[in-house]
């Protein structure tokens, strides 16, 4: 899609996007669900904006414009369709593939950075001037960072209205609005409804003190494989798996939290194109609601496009049976980038079980205990993962691991604590990799594993991984054929990697390569 959309008669400001209008209209006319979250359709005759797959009658071409974000449609004066709920879809998978400046900015805005630190804080995190960031986002998405953050606040408020019994005033400030008047005006403008009219949703009641939320993922979604991977990596004290529920503690900007994701109760028919994963959350500060949802989205790889992935990888002779057996397989992400990196170093050259044991000891010795209000909400969760600053101060000689690996862990922790390495998705992926490889004891396997899980890189492969080699042998392929196989899997090598690892469940993966010692 390359042709700029022409300005047409519509409420407010004309859209500024790079979407090719005729291709977009064909997607709308066919109600193609693959484009939900990729662009939004605004209808001037009704003043509303919709998903491309909205079941309402297809509007006349002359009345339609296309927007690269919900915020752009709102900025142009449109309100959200009450039938297709266009704000309740996964984000665009394009950001994961390209990870350009706009994509990195969107991720940071989703994490609440603009609400906490303003546009200047966003620009500083990205390494550009505020003016340049505003210019790029407006050109790419039709809305600047403030408008994107406003749309995020409205979505957070709606989630709280639907998933909690909090007072409306509490929800307004929890979502980040400066006043109740601003909150009411925004909700009326975006949803054409008063906050009280958005209350409630049929379903099981949330536990006392908890929020009942939903995270949208594209269908199909291999929830069982996601659960199996997370279960194999559980660390005592900070994570548990009970039945089909994965739960963990995490540190958020305003305080600790606990979340529970029920991967056995994914809601909505596959044919609808979007499914909902139930999430129960316990927060010490409700202002972290939007940030928590964004981090769960990262964990679940919610924005990936499984149709595109499966179509391409499913044509490969080696992967075709694996794709057919597990459609919609995702790459498990992370709720905290530094944690993934530190755990990767801890696990170098040891079995997965051994890494879990050592990490559990570090959590017990150096992790912060959960506050009283969170203890016991999920049995088995007692601590937060140790902060980078805390591990940077630990004498490597006292760590339960070989001395060289202890020094590597302390060095990485110091780099993370000082900001010499950042894993909040604000840096370009190549810059992160270079910064990691510059640290003693960090080799390509570790750097690429961090890119895979912490940065959401869709095109990472680990050719030296023992699990990969075991999977290839089991599938009847020679290990020396890997370079040619790997090249054919671009730009989705991360998902090919997951299909190979998935064949080894529940032993995922057994050991890490020696080069990262």
Coordinates of C-alpha atoms in Angstrom, one line a residue:
X1 CA 0.0 0.0 0.0
X2 CA 1.7 3.1 -1.1
X3 CA -0.5 5.8 -2.5
X4 CA -1.4 8.6 -0.1
X5 CA -5.1 8.8 0.7
X6 CA -6.7 11.9 -0.8
X7 CA -8.5 14.4 1.4
X8 CA -12.2 13.9 1.2
X9 CA -15.2 15.5 2.9
X10 CA -15.3 14.2 6.4
X11 CA -15.6 15.5 10.0
X12 CA -12.6 17.4 11.2
X13 CA -9.1 17.1 9.8
X14 CA -8.5 15.0 6.7
X15 CA -6.5 11.8 7.3
X16 CA -2.8 11.7 6.8
X17 CA -1.7 8.1 5.9
X18 CA 0.1 6.1 3.4
X19 CA -2.6 3.5 2.9
X20 CA -3.6 2.7 -0.7
X21 CA -7.3 3.5 -0.7
X22 CA -8.6 1.1 -3.4
X23 CA -6.8 -1.9 -1.8
X24 CA -8.2 -0.9 1.6
X25 CA -11.7 -0.6 0.2
X26 CA -11.5 -4.1 -1.4
X27 CA -10.5 -5.4 2.1
X28 CA -13.6 -3.6 3.6
X29 CA -15.9 -4.9 0.9
X30 CA -14.8 -8.4 1.5
X31 CA -14.8 -7.9 5.3
X32 CA -11.3 -9.3 5.4
X33 CA -10.5 -9.9 9.1
X34 CA -6.8 -10.0 8.5
X35 CA -6.7 -6.2 8.3
X36 CA -8.4 -5.6 11.6
X37 CA -5.9 -3.5 13.6
X38 CA -3.9 -2.8 10.4
X39 CA -6.1 0.2 9.4
X40 CA -9.4 1.7 10.4
X41 CA -12.3 2.7 8.1
X42 CA -14.1 6.0 8.7
X43 CA -17.5 6.7 7.2
X44 CA -18.3 10.4 6.7
X45 CA -22.1 9.8 6.3
X46 CA -22.4 8.3 9.8
X47 CA -19.4 9.9 11.6
X48 CA -18.2 6.6 12.9
X49 CA -15.0 4.5 12.3
X50 CA -14.9 0.7 12.1
X51 CA -12.8 -2.4 11.7
X52 CA -12.4 -3.5 8.0
X53 CA -14.4 -6.6 8.9
X54 CA -17.4 -4.7 10.4
X55 CA -20.6 -6.7 9.7
X56 CA -22.6 -3.5 8.9
X57 CA -23.5 -2.8 5.3
X58 CA -20.5 -1.8 3.2
X59 CA -20.5 2.0 2.9
X60 CA -20.2 3.7 -0.5
X61 CA -16.7 4.3 -1.6
X62 CA -17.2 8.1 -1.8
X63 CA -18.0 8.2 2.0
X64 CA -15.0 6.2 3.2
X65 CA -11.5 7.3 4.2
X66 CA -8.8 5.1 5.8
X67 CA -6.7 5.7 8.9
X68 CA -3.5 4.1 10.2
X69 CA -4.6 4.3 13.8
X70 CA -7.8 4.6 15.9
X71 CA -6.3 7.8 17.3
X72 CA -6.1 9.3 13.8
X73 CA -9.8 8.5 13.2
X74 CA -10.7 10.0 16.6
X75 CA -8.6 13.1 15.8
X76 CA -10.5 13.5 12.6
X77 CA -13.8 13.6 14.5
X78 CA -15.1 10.1 14.2
X79 CA -16.5 8.0 17.0
X80 CA -16.0 4.2 17.5
X81 CA -18.6 1.9 16.0
X82 CA -20.7 0.2 18.7
X83 CA -21.2 -2.9 16.6
X84 CA -17.7 -4.0 15.7
X85 CA -15.8 -2.2 18.6
X86 CA -12.8 -1.1 16.5
X87 CA -10.7 -0.3 19.6
X88 CA -10.8 -3.9 20.8
X89 CA -8.5 -5.5 18.2
X90 CA -4.9 -6.4 18.2
X91 CA -2.4 -3.9 17.0
X92 CA -0.7 -3.9 13.6
X93 CA 1.7 -6.7 13.1
X94 CA 3.7 -4.4 10.8
X95 CA 5.4 -2.8 13.9
X96 CA 7.0 -6.1 14.9
X97 CA 8.3 -6.7 11.4
X98 CA 9.8 -3.3 10.8
X99 CA 10.4 -1.9 14.3
X100 CA 11.1 1.5 12.8
X101 CA 10.9 4.8 14.8
X102 CA 7.1 4.9 14.6
X103 CA 6.8 1.3 15.7
X104 CA 9.1 1.8 18.7
X105 CA 7.2 4.9 19.7
X106 CA 3.9 3.1 19.5
X107 CA 5.2 0.4 21.9
X108 CA 6.4 3.0 24.4
X109 CA 3.2 4.9 24.2
X110 CA 1.3 1.7 24.8
X111 CA 3.4 1.1 27.9
X112 CA 2.3 4.5 29.2
X113 CA 5.5 6.4 28.8
X114 CA 3.8 9.6 27.5
X115 CA 1.3 9.6 30.4
X116 CA 4.3 9.3 32.9
X117 CA 6.9 11.5 31.2
X118 CA 5.3 13.4 28.5
X119 CA 6.3 13.8 24.8
X120 CA 9.8 14.9 25.9
X121 CA 10.3 11.7 27.9
X122 CA 9.2 9.7 24.8
X123 CA 11.6 11.6 22.6
X124 CA 14.5 11.1 25.0
X125 CA 13.8 7.3 25.2
X126 CA 13.8 7.1 21.4
X127 CA 16.9 9.3 21.0
X128 CA 15.3 12.0 18.8
X129 CA 13.9 15.5 19.3
X130 CA 10.3 15.8 20.3
X131 CA 9.6 17.7 17.1
X132 CA 10.9 14.9 15.0
X133 CA 9.0 12.2 16.9
X134 CA 5.7 14.2 16.5
X135 CA 6.4 14.7 12.8
X136 CA 7.1 11.0 12.2
X137 CA 4.1 9.7 14.1
X138 CA 1.8 12.2 12.4
X139 CA 3.1 11.1 9.0
X140 CA 2.9 7.4 9.7
X141 CA -0.2 7.2 11.9
X142 CA -2.1 10.4 11.3
X143 CA -1.9 11.4 14.9
X144 CA 0.9 12.6 17.3
X145 CA 1.9 11.1 20.6
X146 CA -0.6 13.0 22.6
X147 CA -3.5 11.8 20.5
X148 CA -2.2 8.2 20.6
X149 CA -1.8 8.4 24.4
X150 CA -5.4 9.8 24.6
X151 CA -6.7 6.9 22.6
X152 CA -4.9 4.5 24.9
X153 CA -6.4 6.2 28.0
X154 CA -9.9 5.8 26.5
X155 CA -9.3 2.1 25.9
X156 CA -7.9 1.6 29.4
X157 CA -11.0 3.3 30.9
X158 CA -13.3 1.1 28.8
X159 CA -11.5 -2.0 30.1
X160 CA -11.9 -0.8 33.7
X161 CA -15.6 0.0 33.1
X162 CA -16.2 -3.4 31.8
X163 CA -14.0 -5.4 34.1
X164 CA -14.3 -3.8 37.5
X165 CA -16.9 -2.4 39.9
X166 CA -14.7 0.7 40.6
X167 CA -16.4 4.0 41.0
X168 CA -16.4 6.1 37.8
X169 CA -14.2 8.8 39.4
X170 CA -11.6 6.2 40.4
X171 CA -11.6 4.8 36.8
X172 CA -11.1 8.3 35.3
X173 CA -7.9 8.9 37.3
X174 CA -6.7 5.3 37.0
X175 CA -6.8 5.6 33.2
X176 CA -4.7 8.7 33.3
X177 CA -7.3 11.5 32.8
X178 CA -6.5 14.8 34.5
X179 CA -10.1 15.4 35.5
X180 CA -13.6 13.8 35.6
X181 CA -14.8 16.4 33.1
X182 CA -12.0 15.5 30.7
X183 CA -12.8 11.8 31.1
X184 CA -16.5 12.2 30.5
X185 CA -15.9 14.4 27.4
X186 CA -13.4 11.9 25.9
X187 CA -15.6 8.9 26.4
X188 CA -18.6 10.7 24.9
X189 CA -16.5 11.8 22.0
X190 CA -14.9 8.4 21.3
X191 CA -17.8 6.1 22.1
X192 CA -20.8 8.3 21.9
X193 CA -21.8 7.1 25.3
X194 CA -21.5 8.1 28.9
X195 CA -19.1 6.0 31.0
X196 CA -22.0 4.5 33.0
X197 CA -23.5 3.2 29.7
X198 CA -20.3 1.2 29.0
X199 CA -20.6 -0.6 32.4
X200 CA -20.6 -4.3 32.8
X201 CA -20.1 -7.4 30.7
X202 CA -21.7 -10.8 31.3
X203 CA -19.2 -13.4 32.6
X204 CA -17.7 -14.8 35.8
X205 CA -17.1 -12.3 38.5
X206 CA -13.5 -11.3 39.2
X207 CA -12.0 -12.2 42.6
X208 CA -12.3 -9.6 45.3
X209 CA -9.9 -6.8 44.7
X210 CA -9.0 -7.9 41.2
X211 CA -9.7 -6.6 37.7
X212 CA -11.2 -8.8 35.1
X213 CA -9.7 -7.9 31.7
X214 CA -9.6 -9.2 28.2
X215 CA -6.7 -9.1 25.7
X216 CA -7.5 -9.4 22.0
X217 CA -5.3 -11.8 19.9
X218 CA -5.6 -12.7 16.3
X219 CA -7.0 -16.2 15.5
X220 CA -6.0 -18.9 15.3
X221 CA -4.2 -18.8 18.6
X222 CA -2.2 -21.8 19.9
X223 CA -2.9 -21.2 23.5
X224 CA -1.9 -24.7 24.6
X225 CA 1.6 -24.3 23.1
X226 CA 2.0 -20.9 24.8
X227 CA 1.0 -22.4 28.1
X228 CA 3.4 -25.4 27.7
X229 CA 6.3 -23.1 27.0
X230 CA 5.6 -20.8 29.9
X231 CA 5.1 -23.9 32.2
X232 CA 8.5 -25.2 31.2
X233 CA 10.2 -22.0 32.2
X234 CA 8.4 -21.3 35.5
X235 CA 10.6 -20.0 38.3
X236 CA 9.5 -20.6 41.9
X237 CA 8.4 -17.5 43.7
X238 CA 7.6 -15.3 40.7
X239 CA 5.6 -17.7 38.4
X240 CA 3.2 -20.5 38.7
X241 CA 1.1 -22.7 36.4
X242 CA -2.1 -24.3 37.9
X243 CA -4.2 -26.1 35.3
X244 CA -4.5 -23.8 32.4
X245 CA -3.7 -20.6 34.3
X246 CA -0.3 -19.0 34.1
X247 CA 0.3 -16.5 36.9
X248 CA 3.2 -14.3 37.8
X249 CA 4.3 -11.2 39.8
X250 CA 5.8 -8.2 38.0
X251 CA 7.0 -4.7 38.8
X252 CA 5.1 -1.9 37.1
X253 CA 5.9 1.9 37.1
X254 CA 3.7 2.7 40.1
X255 CA 4.1 -0.5 42.1
X256 CA 4.1 -4.3 42.1
X257 CA 1.3 -6.4 40.6
X258 CA 0.1 -9.9 40.0
X259 CA -1.5 -11.2 36.9
X260 CA -3.2 -14.5 36.0
X261 CA -3.8 -15.5 32.3
X262 CA -6.2 -18.3 31.7
X263 CA -5.0 -19.9 28.4
X264 CA -7.6 -22.6 28.7
X265 CA -10.5 -20.2 28.4
X266 CA -9.8 -18.2 25.3
X267 CA -13.1 -16.7 24.2
X268 CA -14.7 -16.1 20.8
X269 CA -15.0 -18.3 17.7
X270 CA -11.9 -18.8 15.5
X271 CA -13.8 -17.7 12.4
X272 CA -14.4 -14.3 14.0
X273 CA -10.7 -13.5 13.4
X274 CA -10.1 -12.1 16.9
X275 CA -10.2 -14.0 20.2
X276 CA -10.1 -12.8 23.8
X277 CA -7.7 -14.1 26.4
X278 CA -9.1 -13.6 30.0
X279 CA -6.7 -11.9 32.4
X280 CA -7.2 -11.3 36.1
X281 CA -5.0 -8.6 37.6
X282 CA -4.2 -7.4 41.1
X283 CA -2.6 -3.9 41.1
X284 CA -1.2 -1.8 43.9
X285 CA -1.9 1.3 41.8
X286 CA -4.7 1.4 39.2
X287 CA -2.7 3.8 37.0
X288 CA -0.7 0.8 35.9
X289 CA -3.7 -0.8 34.2
X290 CA -2.9 0.2 30.7
X291 CA 0.8 -0.7 31.1
X292 CA -0.1 -4.1 32.4
X293 CA -2.4 -4.8 29.5
X294 CA 0.4 -3.8 27.0
X295 CA 2.9 -6.1 28.7
X296 CA 0.5 -9.0 28.6
X297 CA 0.0 -8.3 24.9
X298 CA 3.8 -8.6 24.5
X299 CA 3.9 -11.8 26.6
X300 CA 1.1 -13.4 24.4
X301 CA 2.5 -12.1 21.1
X302 CA -1.0 -10.8 20.5
X303 CA -0.3 -8.6 17.4
X304 CA 1.2 -11.3 15.2
X305 CA -0.7 -12.3 12.1
X306 CA -1.0 -16.1 12.2
X307 CA -2.6 -16.3 8.7
X308 CA 0.4 -14.8 7.0
X309 CA 2.8 -16.7 9.2
X310 CA 1.1 -20.1 8.6
X311 CA 0.6 -19.5 4.9
X312 CA 4.3 -18.9 4.4
X313 CA 5.9 -21.4 6.8
X314 CA 3.2 -24.0 5.8
X315 CA 4.7 -24.2 2.3
X316 CA 8.1 -25.4 3.6
X317 CA 8.4 -29.2 3.4
X318 CA 10.0 -29.5 6.8
X319 CA 7.7 -27.2 8.6
X320 CA 4.4 -27.9 6.9
X321 CA 3.4 -30.8 9.2
X322 CA 4.3 -28.8 12.2
X323 CA 2.3 -25.8 11.1
X324 CA -0.7 -28.0 10.3
X325 CA -0.5 -29.6 13.8
X326 CA -0.2 -26.3 15.6
X327 CA -1.8 -23.4 13.7
X328 CA -1.4 -20.0 15.2
X329 CA 1.8 -20.7 17.1
X330 CA 3.2 -17.6 18.8
X331 CA 6.6 -16.6 20.2
X332 CA 6.3 -16.1 24.0
X333 CA 7.3 -12.6 24.8
X334 CA 8.1 -10.9 28.1
X335 CA 6.5 -8.6 30.7
X336 CA 10.0 -7.3 31.6
X337 CA 12.9 -7.2 29.1
X338 CA 15.8 -7.0 31.7
X339 CA 14.4 -10.1 33.4
X340 CA 14.6 -12.1 30.2
X341 CA 18.2 -11.0 29.6
X342 CA 19.3 -11.8 33.1
X343 CA 17.6 -15.2 33.1
X344 CA 19.2 -16.0 29.7
X345 CA 22.7 -15.5 31.3
X346 CA 21.8 -17.5 34.4
X347 CA 20.8 -20.4 32.1
X348 CA 24.0 -20.5 30.0
X349 CA 25.4 -24.0 29.7
X350 CA 23.0 -25.6 32.1
X351 CA 19.8 -27.6 31.7
X352 CA 16.5 -25.8 31.8
X353 CA 15.7 -27.4 35.1
X354 CA 19.0 -26.3 36.5
X355 CA 18.5 -22.7 35.3
X356 CA 15.1 -22.6 37.0
X357 CA 16.6 -23.8 40.3
X358 CA 19.4 -21.3 40.3
X359 CA 17.0 -18.5 39.3
X360 CA 14.7 -19.4 42.1
X361 CA 17.5 -19.1 44.6
X362 CA 18.4 -15.7 43.3
X363 CA 14.7 -14.6 43.5
X364 CA 14.6 -15.8 47.2
X365 CA 17.8 -14.1 48.1
X366 CA 17.7 -10.8 46.2
X367 CA 14.1 -10.4 45.0
X368 CA 11.7 -8.0 46.8
X369 CA 8.9 -9.6 48.7
X370 CA 5.4 -8.9 47.5
X371 CA 3.5 -6.4 49.6
X372 CA 0.9 -7.7 52.0
X373 CA -2.0 -6.8 49.7
X374 CA -0.6 -9.1 47.0
X375 CA 0.6 -12.1 49.1
X376 CA -1.7 -15.0 48.8
X377 CA -3.8 -13.7 45.9
X378 CA -2.2 -16.5 43.8
X379 CA -0.6 -19.3 45.9
X380 CA 3.1 -19.6 45.3
X381 CA 3.8 -16.1 44.3
X382 CA 6.0 -14.5 47.0
X383 CA 8.5 -12.2 45.3
X384 CA 9.4 -9.9 42.4
X385 CA 12.3 -10.8 40.2
X386 CA 15.4 -9.0 41.4
X387 CA 16.0 -5.6 40.0
X388 CA 19.1 -5.0 37.7
X389 CA 20.4 -2.5 40.3
X390 CA 20.2 -5.2 43.1
X391 CA 22.0 -7.8 41.0
X392 CA 24.7 -5.3 39.9
X393 CA 25.7 -4.9 43.5
X394 CA 26.0 -8.6 44.3
X395 CA 29.5 -10.1 44.6
X396 CA 29.8 -12.6 41.7
X397 CA 31.7 -14.9 44.0
X398 CA 28.5 -15.4 46.1
X399 CA 26.3 -16.3 43.2
X400 CA 25.3 -20.0 42.8
X401 CA 27.0 -20.4 39.4
X402 CA 30.5 -20.5 37.9
X403 CA 32.6 -17.4 38.5
X404 CA 32.7 -16.3 34.8
X405 CA 29.0 -16.5 34.4
X406 CA 28.5 -14.6 37.7
X407 CA 30.7 -11.8 36.4
X408 CA 28.7 -11.8 33.1
X409 CA 25.4 -11.6 35.1
X410 CA 26.7 -8.7 37.3
X411 CA 28.1 -6.9 34.2
X412 CA 24.8 -7.2 32.3
X413 CA 22.9 -6.1 35.4
X414 CA 25.1 -3.0 35.8
X415 CA 24.6 -2.1 32.1
X416 CA 20.9 -2.4 32.4
X417 CA 20.8 -0.4 35.7
X418 CA 22.9 2.4 34.2
X419 CA 21.0 2.6 30.9
X420 CA 23.9 1.5 28.9
X421 CA 21.6 -1.2 27.6
X422 CA 17.9 -0.7 27.3
X423 CA 15.3 -3.4 26.7
X424 CA 12.1 -1.3 26.7
X425 CA 11.7 -1.6 22.9
X426 CA 12.7 2.1 22.5
X427 CA 16.1 1.3 20.9
X428 CA 16.6 -0.1 17.4
X429 CA 17.1 -3.9 17.6
X430 CA 20.5 -3.8 15.9
X431 CA 21.7 -1.3 18.5
X432 CA 20.5 -3.4 21.4
X433 CA 22.3 -6.5 19.9
X434 CA 25.5 -4.6 19.5
X435 CA 25.4 -3.2 23.0
X436 CA 24.8 -6.7 24.4
X437 CA 27.6 -8.3 22.4
X438 CA 30.0 -5.7 23.7
X439 CA 29.5 -7.0 27.3
X440 CA 31.8 -9.8 28.6
X441 CA 30.2 -13.2 28.6
X442 CA 27.4 -12.3 26.2
X443 CA 27.5 -14.2 23.0
X444 CA 25.2 -14.4 19.9
X445 CA 22.9 -17.0 21.4
X446 CA 22.1 -14.8 24.4
X447 CA 21.8 -11.6 22.4
X448 CA 19.5 -13.2 19.8
X449 CA 17.4 -14.9 22.5
X450 CA 16.8 -11.5 24.1
X451 CA 15.8 -10.1 20.7
X452 CA 13.4 -13.0 20.3
X453 CA 11.6 -12.7 23.6
X454 CA 12.3 -9.2 25.0
X455 CA 12.2 -7.2 21.8
X456 CA 9.6 -9.2 19.9
X457 CA 11.9 -9.7 16.8
X458 CA 10.0 -11.9 14.3
X459 CA 13.1 -12.9 12.3
X460 CA 15.6 -14.4 14.8
X461 CA 17.1 -17.9 14.6
X462 CA 19.4 -19.7 17.0
X463 CA 21.4 -22.2 14.8
X464 CA 23.7 -23.3 17.6
X465 CA 20.8 -24.1 20.0
X466 CA 20.9 -27.7 21.2
X467 CA 17.1 -27.9 21.0
X468 CA 17.0 -26.8 17.4
X469 CA 19.6 -29.5 16.5
X470 CA 17.7 -32.2 18.3
X471 CA 14.5 -31.2 16.6
X472 CA 16.1 -31.3 13.1
X473 CA 17.5 -34.8 13.7
X474 CA 14.1 -36.0 15.0
X475 CA 12.5 -34.6 11.8
X476 CA 15.0 -36.4 9.6
X477 CA 16.9 -33.4 8.5
X478 CA 20.7 -33.1 8.6
X479 CA 22.1 -30.3 10.8
X480 CA 24.4 -29.1 8.0
X481 CA 21.3 -28.4 5.9
X482 CA 20.3 -25.7 8.4
X483 CA 21.7 -22.6 6.6
X484 CA 19.6 -23.3 3.5
X485 CA 16.5 -24.1 5.5
X486 CA 16.9 -21.0 7.6
X487 CA 17.2 -18.7 4.6
X488 CA 13.8 -20.0 3.3
X489 CA 12.1 -19.1 6.5
X490 CA 12.7 -15.3 6.4
X491 CA 11.3 -13.0 7.6
X492 CA 9.6 -15.3 10.1
X493 CA 12.5 -17.3 11.4
X494 CA 11.4 -16.7 15.0
X495 CA 8.2 -18.6 14.4
X496 CA 10.0 -21.4 12.5
X497 CA 12.2 -21.7 15.6
X498 CA 9.2 -22.0 17.8
X499 CA 7.8 -24.8 15.7
X500 CA 11.0 -26.7 16.1
X501 CA 11.1 -26.1 19.8
X502 CA 7.5 -27.1 20.0
X503 CA 8.3 -30.6 18.8
X504 CA 10.4 -31.1 22.0
X505 CA 7.7 -30.3 24.5
X506 CA 7.9 -30.7 27.4
X507 CA 11.7 -30.6 27.2
X508 CA 12.3 -27.1 25.8
X509 CA 15.3 -26.6 25.0
X510 CA 17.8 -28.7 26.9
X511 CA 21.0 -26.7 27.0
X512 CA 22.5 -23.5 25.8
X513 CA 25.6 -23.3 23.5
X514 CA 29.1 -23.1 24.8
X515 CA 30.0 -19.9 22.9
X516 CA 28.1 -17.8 25.5
X517 CA 30.2 -18.9 28.5

